[in-house]
Amino acid sequence: MAFDQEISKRRTFGIISHPDAGKTTLTEKLLLFGGAIQTAGAVKSNKIKMHARSDWMEIEKQRGISVATSVMGFNYRDVKINLLDTPGHKDFAEDTYRTLTAVDSVVMVIDCVKGVEEQTERLMEVCRMRNTPVICFINKLDREGQDPYDLLDEVEEKLNIKVRPLSWPINMGKTFKGVYSLYEKNLHLFQGSKQTLGDGVQKIEDIQDSRLNELIGEDDAEQLREDVDLIESVYPDFDVNEYLAGNIAPVFFGSAVNNFGVKELLDCFIDIAPNPKDRETDVREVAPDESKFSGFIFKIHANMDPKHRNRIAFLRVCSGKFERGKNYLHVRNDKNFRFSNATAFMAQEKETIDEAYPGDIIGLYDTGNLKIGDTLTSGEKMMYKGIPAFSPEMFKEVVNKDAMKTKQLEKGLKQLMEEGVAQLFSFELGSRKVVGTVGALQFEVIQHRLKHEYGASADFVPMSLFKACWISSKDQKKLDEFVKSKYRHIARDKDGKLVFMAETRSWLQMVQDNFPDINFHFTSEFED
Ligand code: G4P
């Protein structure tokens, strides 16, 4: 197949949701459609369930399992789909944010009973940073949910994105009769859990068609006609370019667990979701169809076996063709590397691959050279942008409990930070080290892994800090003065960038007011 056809047939995307909205269920149904799994339950059993906080076996198991399910590749119609898993648990939000840098679009699952929830709002903010196209799937229509118009308003309001329904439900809960697809102009009748694929789909080109009355009854047919009329008059015609620009989110209704509305979603997704597009580096924009290979690392996964410290680095191919055994430039270190055993992820199996195309995610075995955010190229010196660190929300100081194991502690911390488990800040004053995370769970993970994988033992002492803000200024002198005057609160991140450790929101506000020439950023990547 020609190179440009390989690119145009790829769709790399992630499913995001607040926990329990139905992400795992939807993932599983999509894999069933793609023939990547044969039985329901295969993905479900891998789900990260965090009931017992200190259940170490659970966390360890999940770390191992999630390598296999981190990327699921499958074919549907003539399209190669790469579905990237994003942990729903909020303590792993950083991981999700980074994974979103490697996708070209997103499907967002919303529970029709609960509406837009907190985690969805945050994830949407991340999508907006890169104008990632979003399709919305409103799930659990077999339950008594909120009124669909209210749900759409809530999505627009809370997620700050315009919506355009492409399907419409006929009732909900006990009286749920199905959905009408405004995209394909057909009626899909709901037949409960006994539903088989393609069952109950009726082509209804004209909503006035009297067959509608026979199929769903007169009252519901009349209501549907009114709804469709209203939608067509209130919402603008669906413009795929507006979706691709990240301005408008098409909305589908369904019930993932009943496999209902999922095929409509997938069929539309295949039609409209973007294939790999140009990506920005610090030097120039790179087009996927350029002949030379380039890509970046967005995730690093430690191997399960603590005796062998190799890791798997997840690389997103951005341009050209990746070929096994070829030499590629690791830009940050200015060194050439050869990867003789790259793997692709097809459903839950890893397999060695010889080549990969833009949009594909490959796993590279690494012994500690690769870091999140690293770029590999065929020789050009450029770094992909858009893999920022976000300000953590919980901070704890690292206290070494075993002076004999200082080296091990430092090495362990460095490697765990490179994996992106958390962020390390080193205070300029007194070289105190502070670990920042999004959730409490990471501290347990770090402590456990330091002990078991590196033989180091550390305590984590809570610190009351509000945010870590990366600082910059157009005026170097002013920046130096600021650092001098606030030296007790200045630290460096893992790349040596200056960070202001703000203790409270109000104090940060005051400092911002007092130092108007200093820019405070909540992510590590910024333009001044
Ligand atoms: P998540 O990955 O977003 O966290 O959600 P997940 O798919 O695990 O779904 C959360 C719960 O919602 C599951 O129930 C699942 O069966 C249920 N669910 C998913 N889709 C639908 C739907 O369309 N309708 C209804 N009524 N429920 C749905 P659970 O009780 O937590 O798990 P299980 O015992 O059913 O496996």
Short mmCIF file of C-alpha atoms and ligand atoms in Angstrom, two decimals, residues 17-25 44 47 49 139-140 142-143 255-257, ligand 1:
data_model
loop_
_atom_site.label_atom_id
_atom_site.label_comp_id
_atom_site.label_asym_id
_atom_site.label_seq_id
_atom_site.Cartn_x
_atom_site.Cartn_y
_atom_site.Cartn_z
CA SER A 17 -14.62 9.99 30.77
CA HIS A 18 -15.23 10.48 34.42
CA PRO A 19 -14.84 7.08 36.15
CA ASP A 20 -17.91 4.86 35.78
CA ALA A 21 -19.43 6.72 32.84
CA GLY A 22 -18.74 3.68 30.65
CA LYS A 23 -15.31 4.10 29.05
CA THR A 24 -14.26 0.49 29.62
CA THR A 25 -17.58 -0.83 28.36
CA LYS A 44 -13.38 -5.33 31.78
CA LYS A 47 -10.10 -2.31 34.63
CA LYS A 49 -10.60 -0.51 40.26
CA ASN A 139 -24.30 6.77 27.58
CA LYS A 140 -26.71 4.72 29.68
CA ASP A 142 -31.50 2.57 29.28
CA ARG A 143 -31.60 4.49 32.56
CA SER A 255 -26.11 2.46 25.76
CA ALA A 256 -22.67 0.92 25.67
CA VAL A 257 -23.48 -2.04 27.85
P1 G4P B 1 -15.50 3.45 33.24
O1 G4P B 1 -14.56 2.61 32.46
O2 G4P B 1 -15.83 4.76 32.59
O3 G4P B 1 -15.12 3.63 34.66
O4 G4P B 1 -16.93 2.70 33.30
P2 G4P B 1 -17.34 1.19 32.99
O5 G4P B 1 -17.32 0.91 31.54
O6 G4P B 1 -16.60 0.26 33.88
O7 G4P B 1 -18.86 1.26 33.43
C1 G4P B 1 -19.24 1.58 34.76
C2 G4P B 1 -20.54 0.88 35.11
O8 G4P B 1 -21.57 1.34 34.23
C3 G4P B 1 -20.46 -0.62 34.92
O9 G4P B 1 -21.29 -1.20 35.89
C4 G4P B 1 -21.10 -0.81 33.55
O10 G4P B 1 -21.64 -2.09 33.37
C5 G4P B 1 -22.16 0.25 33.57
N1 G4P B 1 -22.60 0.66 32.23
C6 G4P B 1 -21.84 0.93 31.14
N2 G4P B 1 -22.61 1.26 30.10
C7 G4P B 1 -23.90 1.22 30.53
C8 G4P B 1 -25.15 1.46 29.92
O11 G4P B 1 -25.27 1.79 28.76
N3 G4P B 1 -26.25 1.31 30.72
C9 G4P B 1 -26.18 0.94 32.04
N4 G4P B 1 -27.31 0.82 32.70
N5 G4P B 1 -24.99 0.69 32.64
C10 G4P B 1 -23.88 0.84 31.90
P3 G4P B 1 -20.69 -1.88 37.19
O12 G4P B 1 -21.86 -2.31 38.01
O13 G4P B 1 -19.69 -0.97 37.83
O14 G4P B 1 -19.88 -3.07 36.61
P4 G4P B 1 -20.44 -4.46 36.11
O15 G4P B 1 -20.66 -5.22 37.35
O16 G4P B 1 -21.70 -4.19 35.35
O17 G4P B 1 -19.36 -4.98 35.26
#
